[in-house]
Coordinates of C-alpha atoms in Angstrom, one line a residue:
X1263 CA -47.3 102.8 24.8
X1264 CA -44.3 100.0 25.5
X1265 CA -42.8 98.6 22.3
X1266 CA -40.7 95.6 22.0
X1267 CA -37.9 95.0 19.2
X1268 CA -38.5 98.6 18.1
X1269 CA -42.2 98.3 16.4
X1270 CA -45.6 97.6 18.0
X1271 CA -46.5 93.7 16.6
X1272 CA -50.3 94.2 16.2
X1273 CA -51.1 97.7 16.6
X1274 CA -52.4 99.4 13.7
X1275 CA -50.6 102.5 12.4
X1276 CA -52.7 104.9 14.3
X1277 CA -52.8 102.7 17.4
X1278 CA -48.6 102.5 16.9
X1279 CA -48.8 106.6 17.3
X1280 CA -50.8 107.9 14.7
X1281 CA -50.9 108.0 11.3
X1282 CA -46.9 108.4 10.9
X1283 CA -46.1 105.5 12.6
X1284 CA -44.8 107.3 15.3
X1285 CA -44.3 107.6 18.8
X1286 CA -42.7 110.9 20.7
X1287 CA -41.5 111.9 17.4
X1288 CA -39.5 108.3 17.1
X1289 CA -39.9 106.4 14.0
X1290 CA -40.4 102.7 14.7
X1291 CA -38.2 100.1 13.9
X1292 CA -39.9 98.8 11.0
X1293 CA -39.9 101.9 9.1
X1294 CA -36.1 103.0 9.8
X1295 CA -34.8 101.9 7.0
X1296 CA -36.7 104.3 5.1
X1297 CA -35.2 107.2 2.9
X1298 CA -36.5 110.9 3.8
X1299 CA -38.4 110.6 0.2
X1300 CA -39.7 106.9 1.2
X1301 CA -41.3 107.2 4.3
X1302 CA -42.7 110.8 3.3
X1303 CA -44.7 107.9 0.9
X1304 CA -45.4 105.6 3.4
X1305 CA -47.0 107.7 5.6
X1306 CA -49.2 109.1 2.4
X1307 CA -49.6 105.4 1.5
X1308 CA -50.8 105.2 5.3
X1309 CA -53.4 108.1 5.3
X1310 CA -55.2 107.0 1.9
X1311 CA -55.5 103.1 3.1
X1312 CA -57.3 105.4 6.6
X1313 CA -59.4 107.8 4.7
X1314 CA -61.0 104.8 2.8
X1315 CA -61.5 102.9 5.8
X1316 CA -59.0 99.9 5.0
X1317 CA -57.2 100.2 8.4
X1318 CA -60.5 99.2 10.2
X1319 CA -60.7 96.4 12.9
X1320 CA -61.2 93.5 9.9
X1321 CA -65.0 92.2 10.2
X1322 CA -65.4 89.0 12.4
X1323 CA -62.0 90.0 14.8
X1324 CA -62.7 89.7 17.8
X1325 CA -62.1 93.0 20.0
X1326 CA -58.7 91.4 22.3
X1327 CA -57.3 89.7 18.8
X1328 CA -54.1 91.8 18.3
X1329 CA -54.1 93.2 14.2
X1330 CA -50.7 91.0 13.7
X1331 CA -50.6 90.7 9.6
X1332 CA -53.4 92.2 9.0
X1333 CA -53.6 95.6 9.2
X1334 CA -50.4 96.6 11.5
X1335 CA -48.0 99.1 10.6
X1336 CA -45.4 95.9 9.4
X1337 CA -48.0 94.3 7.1
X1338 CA -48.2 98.1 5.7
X1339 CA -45.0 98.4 5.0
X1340 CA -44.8 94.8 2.8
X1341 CA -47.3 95.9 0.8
X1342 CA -45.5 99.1 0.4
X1343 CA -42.1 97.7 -0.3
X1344 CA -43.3 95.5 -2.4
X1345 CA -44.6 98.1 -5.3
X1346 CA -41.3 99.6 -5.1
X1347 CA -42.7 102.4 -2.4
X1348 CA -45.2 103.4 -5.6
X1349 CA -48.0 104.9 -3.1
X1350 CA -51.0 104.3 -6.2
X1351 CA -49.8 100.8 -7.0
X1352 CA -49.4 99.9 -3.3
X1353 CA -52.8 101.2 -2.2
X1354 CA -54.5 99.3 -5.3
X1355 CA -53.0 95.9 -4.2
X1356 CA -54.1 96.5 -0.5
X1357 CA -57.6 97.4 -1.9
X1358 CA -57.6 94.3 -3.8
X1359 CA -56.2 92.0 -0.9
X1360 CA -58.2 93.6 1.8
X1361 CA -61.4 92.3 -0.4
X1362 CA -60.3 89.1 -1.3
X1363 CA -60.4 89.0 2.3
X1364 CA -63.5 90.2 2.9
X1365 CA -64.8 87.8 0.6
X1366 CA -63.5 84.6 2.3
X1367 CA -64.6 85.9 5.9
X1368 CA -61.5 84.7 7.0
X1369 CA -61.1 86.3 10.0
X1370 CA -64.2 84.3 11.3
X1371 CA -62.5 81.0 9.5
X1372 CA -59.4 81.3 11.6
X1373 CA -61.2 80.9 14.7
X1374 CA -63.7 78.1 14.0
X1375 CA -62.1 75.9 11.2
X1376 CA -62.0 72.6 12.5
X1377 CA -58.6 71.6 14.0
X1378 CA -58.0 68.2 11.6
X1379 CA -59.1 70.2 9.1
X1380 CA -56.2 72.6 10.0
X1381 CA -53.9 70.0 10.3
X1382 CA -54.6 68.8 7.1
X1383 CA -53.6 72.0 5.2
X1384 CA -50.2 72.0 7.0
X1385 CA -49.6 68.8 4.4
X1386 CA -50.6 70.8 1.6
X1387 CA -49.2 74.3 2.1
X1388 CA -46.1 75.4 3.1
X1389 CA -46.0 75.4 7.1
X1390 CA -43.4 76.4 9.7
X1391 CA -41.4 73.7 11.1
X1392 CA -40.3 75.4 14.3
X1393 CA -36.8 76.3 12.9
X1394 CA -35.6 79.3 12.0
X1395 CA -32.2 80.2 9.7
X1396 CA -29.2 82.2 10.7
X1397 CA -31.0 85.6 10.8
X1398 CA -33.7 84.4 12.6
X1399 CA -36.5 83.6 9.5
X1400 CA -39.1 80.9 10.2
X1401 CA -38.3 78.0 7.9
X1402 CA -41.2 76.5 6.1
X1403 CA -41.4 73.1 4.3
X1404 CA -43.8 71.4 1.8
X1405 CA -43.6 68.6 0.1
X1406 CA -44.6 67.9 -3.1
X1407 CA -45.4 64.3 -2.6
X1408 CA -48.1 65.3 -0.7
X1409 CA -49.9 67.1 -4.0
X1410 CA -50.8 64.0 -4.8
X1411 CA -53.1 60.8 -4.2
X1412 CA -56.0 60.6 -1.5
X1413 CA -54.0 63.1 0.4
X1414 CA -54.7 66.4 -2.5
X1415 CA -58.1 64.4 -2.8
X1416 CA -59.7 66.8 -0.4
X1417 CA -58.6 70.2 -2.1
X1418 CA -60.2 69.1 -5.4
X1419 CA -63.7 68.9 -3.9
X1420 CA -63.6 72.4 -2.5
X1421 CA -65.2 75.1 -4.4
X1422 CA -63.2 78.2 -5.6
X1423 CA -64.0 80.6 -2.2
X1424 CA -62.9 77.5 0.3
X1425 CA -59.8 77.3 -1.7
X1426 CA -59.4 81.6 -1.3
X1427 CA -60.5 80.6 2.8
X1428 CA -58.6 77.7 3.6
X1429 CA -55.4 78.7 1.9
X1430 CA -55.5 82.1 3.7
X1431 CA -56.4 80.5 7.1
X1432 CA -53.3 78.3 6.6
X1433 CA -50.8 81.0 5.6
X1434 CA -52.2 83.6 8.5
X1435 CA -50.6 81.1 11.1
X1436 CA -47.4 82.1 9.8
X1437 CA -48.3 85.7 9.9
X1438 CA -50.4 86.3 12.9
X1439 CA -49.0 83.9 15.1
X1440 CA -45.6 82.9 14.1
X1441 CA -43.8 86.1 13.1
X1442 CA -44.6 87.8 16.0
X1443 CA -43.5 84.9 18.1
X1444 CA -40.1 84.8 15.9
X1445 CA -39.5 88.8 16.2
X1446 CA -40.1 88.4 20.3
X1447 CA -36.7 85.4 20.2
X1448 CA -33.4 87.3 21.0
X1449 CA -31.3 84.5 19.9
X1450 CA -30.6 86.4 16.4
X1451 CA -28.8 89.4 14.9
X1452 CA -30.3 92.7 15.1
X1453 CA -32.8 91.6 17.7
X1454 CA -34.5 95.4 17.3
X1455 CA -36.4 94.3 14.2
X1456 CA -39.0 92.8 13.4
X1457 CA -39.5 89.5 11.6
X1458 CA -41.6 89.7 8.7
X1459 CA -40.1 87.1 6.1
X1460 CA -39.8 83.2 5.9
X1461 CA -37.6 80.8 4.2
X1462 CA -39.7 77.9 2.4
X1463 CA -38.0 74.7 1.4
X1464 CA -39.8 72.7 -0.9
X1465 CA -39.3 69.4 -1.8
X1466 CA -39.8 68.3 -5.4
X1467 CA -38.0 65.4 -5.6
X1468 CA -41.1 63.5 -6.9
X1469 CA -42.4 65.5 -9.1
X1470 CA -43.7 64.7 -12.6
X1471 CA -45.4 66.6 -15.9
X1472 CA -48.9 65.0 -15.0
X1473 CA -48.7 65.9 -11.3
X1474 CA -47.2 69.4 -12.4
X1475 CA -50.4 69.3 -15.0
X1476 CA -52.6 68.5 -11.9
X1477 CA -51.2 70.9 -9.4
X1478 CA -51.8 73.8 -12.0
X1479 CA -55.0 75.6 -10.4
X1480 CA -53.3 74.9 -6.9
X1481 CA -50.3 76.6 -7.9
X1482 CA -52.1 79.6 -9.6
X1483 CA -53.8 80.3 -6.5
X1484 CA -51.3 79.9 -3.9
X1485 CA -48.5 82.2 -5.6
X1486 CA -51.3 84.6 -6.5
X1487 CA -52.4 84.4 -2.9
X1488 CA -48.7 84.9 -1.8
X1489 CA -47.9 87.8 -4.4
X1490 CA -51.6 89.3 -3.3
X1491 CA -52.0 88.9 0.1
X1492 CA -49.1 88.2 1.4
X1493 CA -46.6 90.6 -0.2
X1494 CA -42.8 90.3 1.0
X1495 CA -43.2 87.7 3.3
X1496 CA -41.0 85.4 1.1
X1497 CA -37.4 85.9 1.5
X1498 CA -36.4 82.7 -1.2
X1499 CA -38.2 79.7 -2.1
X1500 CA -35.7 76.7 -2.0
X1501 CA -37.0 74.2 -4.2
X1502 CA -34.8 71.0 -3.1
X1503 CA -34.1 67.4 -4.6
X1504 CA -34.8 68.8 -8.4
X1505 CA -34.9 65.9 -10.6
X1506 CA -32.7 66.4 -13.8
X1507 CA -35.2 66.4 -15.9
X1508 CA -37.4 69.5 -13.7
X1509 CA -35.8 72.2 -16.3
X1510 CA -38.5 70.9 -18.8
X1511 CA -41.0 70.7 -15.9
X1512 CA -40.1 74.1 -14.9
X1513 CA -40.5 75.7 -18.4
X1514 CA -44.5 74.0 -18.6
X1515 CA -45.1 75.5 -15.3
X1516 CA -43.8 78.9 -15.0
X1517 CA -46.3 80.6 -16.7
X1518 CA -48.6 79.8 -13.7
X1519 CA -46.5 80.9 -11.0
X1520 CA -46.7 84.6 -10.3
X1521 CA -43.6 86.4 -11.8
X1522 CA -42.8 88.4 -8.3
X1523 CA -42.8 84.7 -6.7
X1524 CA -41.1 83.1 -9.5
X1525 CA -38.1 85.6 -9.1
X1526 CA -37.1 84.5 -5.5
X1527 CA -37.1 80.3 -6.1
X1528 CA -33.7 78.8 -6.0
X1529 CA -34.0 75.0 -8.1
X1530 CA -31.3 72.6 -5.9
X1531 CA -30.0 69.4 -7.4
X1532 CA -30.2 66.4 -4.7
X1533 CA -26.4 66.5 -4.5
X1534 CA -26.3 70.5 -3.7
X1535 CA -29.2 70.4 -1.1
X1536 CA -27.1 70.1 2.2
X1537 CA -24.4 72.6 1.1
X1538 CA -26.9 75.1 -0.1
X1539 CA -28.8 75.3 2.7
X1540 CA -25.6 75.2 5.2
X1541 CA -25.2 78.9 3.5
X1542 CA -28.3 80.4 5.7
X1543 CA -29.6 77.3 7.7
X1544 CA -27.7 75.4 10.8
X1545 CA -27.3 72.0 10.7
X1546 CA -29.5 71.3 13.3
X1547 CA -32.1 72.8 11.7
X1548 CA -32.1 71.4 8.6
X1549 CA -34.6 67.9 8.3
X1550 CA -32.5 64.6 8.1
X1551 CA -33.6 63.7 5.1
X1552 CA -31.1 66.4 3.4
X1553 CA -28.1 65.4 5.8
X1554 CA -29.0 67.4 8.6
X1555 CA -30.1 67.1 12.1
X1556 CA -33.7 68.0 12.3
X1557 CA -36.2 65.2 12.8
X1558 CA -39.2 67.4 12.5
X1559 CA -41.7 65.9 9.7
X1560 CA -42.8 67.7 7.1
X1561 CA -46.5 68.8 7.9
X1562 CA -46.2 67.9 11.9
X1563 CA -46.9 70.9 14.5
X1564 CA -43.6 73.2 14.7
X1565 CA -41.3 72.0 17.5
X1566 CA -39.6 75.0 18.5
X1567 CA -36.8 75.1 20.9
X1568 CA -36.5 77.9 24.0
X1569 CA -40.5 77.6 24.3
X1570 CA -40.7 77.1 27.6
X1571 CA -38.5 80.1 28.6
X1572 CA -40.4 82.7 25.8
X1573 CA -43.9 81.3 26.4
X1574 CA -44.3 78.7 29.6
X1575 CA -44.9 76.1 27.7
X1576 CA -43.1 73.3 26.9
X1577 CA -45.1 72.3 23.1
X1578 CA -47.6 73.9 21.0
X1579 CA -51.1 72.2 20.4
X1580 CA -52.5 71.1 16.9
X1581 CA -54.6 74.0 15.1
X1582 CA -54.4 77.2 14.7
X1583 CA -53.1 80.0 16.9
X1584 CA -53.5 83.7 17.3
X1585 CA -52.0 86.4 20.1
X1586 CA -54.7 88.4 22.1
X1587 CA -54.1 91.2 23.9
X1588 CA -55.5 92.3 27.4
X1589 CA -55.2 95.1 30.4
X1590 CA -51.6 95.1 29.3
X1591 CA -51.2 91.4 28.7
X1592 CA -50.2 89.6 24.8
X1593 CA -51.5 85.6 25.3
X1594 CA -50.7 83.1 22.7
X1595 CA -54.4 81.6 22.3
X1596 CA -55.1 78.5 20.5
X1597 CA -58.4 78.5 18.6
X1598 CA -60.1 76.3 16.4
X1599 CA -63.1 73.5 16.6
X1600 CA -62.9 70.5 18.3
X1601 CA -65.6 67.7 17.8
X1602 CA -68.1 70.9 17.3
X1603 CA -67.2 72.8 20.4
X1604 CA -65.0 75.8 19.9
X1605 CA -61.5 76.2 21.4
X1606 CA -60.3 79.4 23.3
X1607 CA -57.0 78.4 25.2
X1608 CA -54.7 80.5 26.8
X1609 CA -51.4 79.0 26.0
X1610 CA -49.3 81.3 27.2
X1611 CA -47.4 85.5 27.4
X1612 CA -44.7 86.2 26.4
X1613 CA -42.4 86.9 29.2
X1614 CA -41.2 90.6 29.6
X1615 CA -43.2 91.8 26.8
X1616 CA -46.0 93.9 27.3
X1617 CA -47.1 95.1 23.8
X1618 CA -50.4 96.4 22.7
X1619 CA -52.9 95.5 20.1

């Protein structure tokens, strides 16, 4: 098996070399920061999740979808880190994401939700912009204003397991498509390892108690979806243009965001915004509306530079996309339906990397 940036993006743990993620008696790049005592539990972490059949091809995948942040040795090792290498605690919460999962069908939704739909949830959950910061995280924006008016109309008519679905759909386009396609850009230090955090600014700048009061099932689910699901994929939570009186704001509302996600936000006052970003994001990448010199909006598809060189292609397309693999081939694939009919398009390989699933 061919790995690139020392760990196989997609593969499960078994499919990476067996059950200690492995290969030729080499440990993978993801789990080389380990401790002898840390990734003795990893790989007993690894066998239980096996033995109870949690590292199975989800439902609904189809056979040439790669297993990118769902059941690949990376994901495992988030989950992992993220109960403090407890093997119990970290096999419970995979149990428990695994069948929230199950629940939604989400595999199935990523593939056939409709595009605008798609586009849609990119205004109302964080969403990659096509930027990354100095150590080569995806930057993700959201803001607030958007929680709001006709455009939060839509989320208020769903019922409780569309919420689970479509909030999941949105946040795997981060993790099965964009992390992958982040680890696979040299342009960063320590090129050898694998992406598997983001950066999310958030702009709150017009926030008030009654939206906060509004927003209060929406943020319940996402940060419980995020702490869940989606364990240690949030490096910090920037959470820009804070009015002064969001202290009082922040007191109401903390209670409903989950503690492990409340830990890593950072509040910003309007006049700190620019300087405290400069500290991990270029100026280039950071929107224009904080002083920088992005003109990506908020919510638009990610514009990401050096495309054409990684991919072929010189944009990506509305909706959602996933990476396939084939007789030794990873395509980007963008999926999705369009006016009824369902979208299978081969964007694009990745150049020089032949990884498999």
């Amino acid at each position: 098996m061919k790995m690139e940036n020392g760990a196989a993006h997609g593969a499960t743990v078994e499919e990476a070399g067996g059950a200690n993620g492995t290969k030729n008696g080499e440990i993978t790049g993801s789990t080389a920061g380990l401790t002898a005592d840390e990734l003795k539990g990893f790989h007993s972490f690894v066998e239980q999740c096996r033995e109870q059949g949690l590292l199975q091809r989800p439902a609904g995948l189809p056979a040439d979808d790669t297993l990118d942040g769902l059941v690949d040795e990376i994901t495992l090792l988030r989950f992992f880190s993220a109960r403090a290498f407890d093997v119990p605690g970290a096999l419970r919460q995979f149990q428990e994401a695994q069948a929230i999962r199950s629940s939604a069908n989400t595999a199935e939704a990523y593939d056939t939700i409709d595009i605008d739909d798609f586009e849609h949830l990119r205004t109302i959950y964080p969403h990659w912009t096509g930027h990354r910061d100095k150590h080569g995280l995806p930057i993700c924006t959201l803001d607030a204003a958007k929680l709001d008016g006709p455009n939060f109309a839509k989320y208020h008519n769903y019922t409780p397991s569309q919420v689970t679905c479509r909030a999941i759909t949105s946040l795997d386009y981060l993790t099965r498509f964009v992390l992958p396609l982040c680890s696979a850009m040299k342009d960063r230090p320590e090129p050898e390892k694998p992406i598997s955090k983001a950066v999310y600014v958030v702009d709150i700048s017009s926030i008030s108690l009654k939206q906060a009061w509004n927003i209060r099932g929406y943020a319940q689910s996402i940060t419980k979806l995020l702490a869940v699901c989606y364990p240690e994929v949030v490096n910090h939570i920037y959470l820009v243009n804070a009015p002064a009186y969001f202290s009082k704001i922040f007191n109401f509302i903390k209670g409903w965001i989950d503690p492990n996600t409340a830990a890593k936000l950072i509040i910003v006052e309007s006049a700190n915004v620019l300087t405290t970003l400069l500290e991990t994001i270029d100026l280039e990448c950071i929107p224009e509306r904080y002083g920088g010199q992005s003109k990506v909006e908020c919510g638009s598809v990610p514009c990401v530079d050096g495309l054409k060189d990684l991919l072929g292609i010189e944009s990506l397309p509305n909706g959602p996309i996933k990476w396939t693999f084939d007789q030794g081939t990873r395509s980007a694939v963008a999926v999705g339906e369009n006016e009824g009919t369902l979208r299978k398009e081969v964007l694009g390989q990745i150049n020089g990397h032949n990884l498999t699933p």
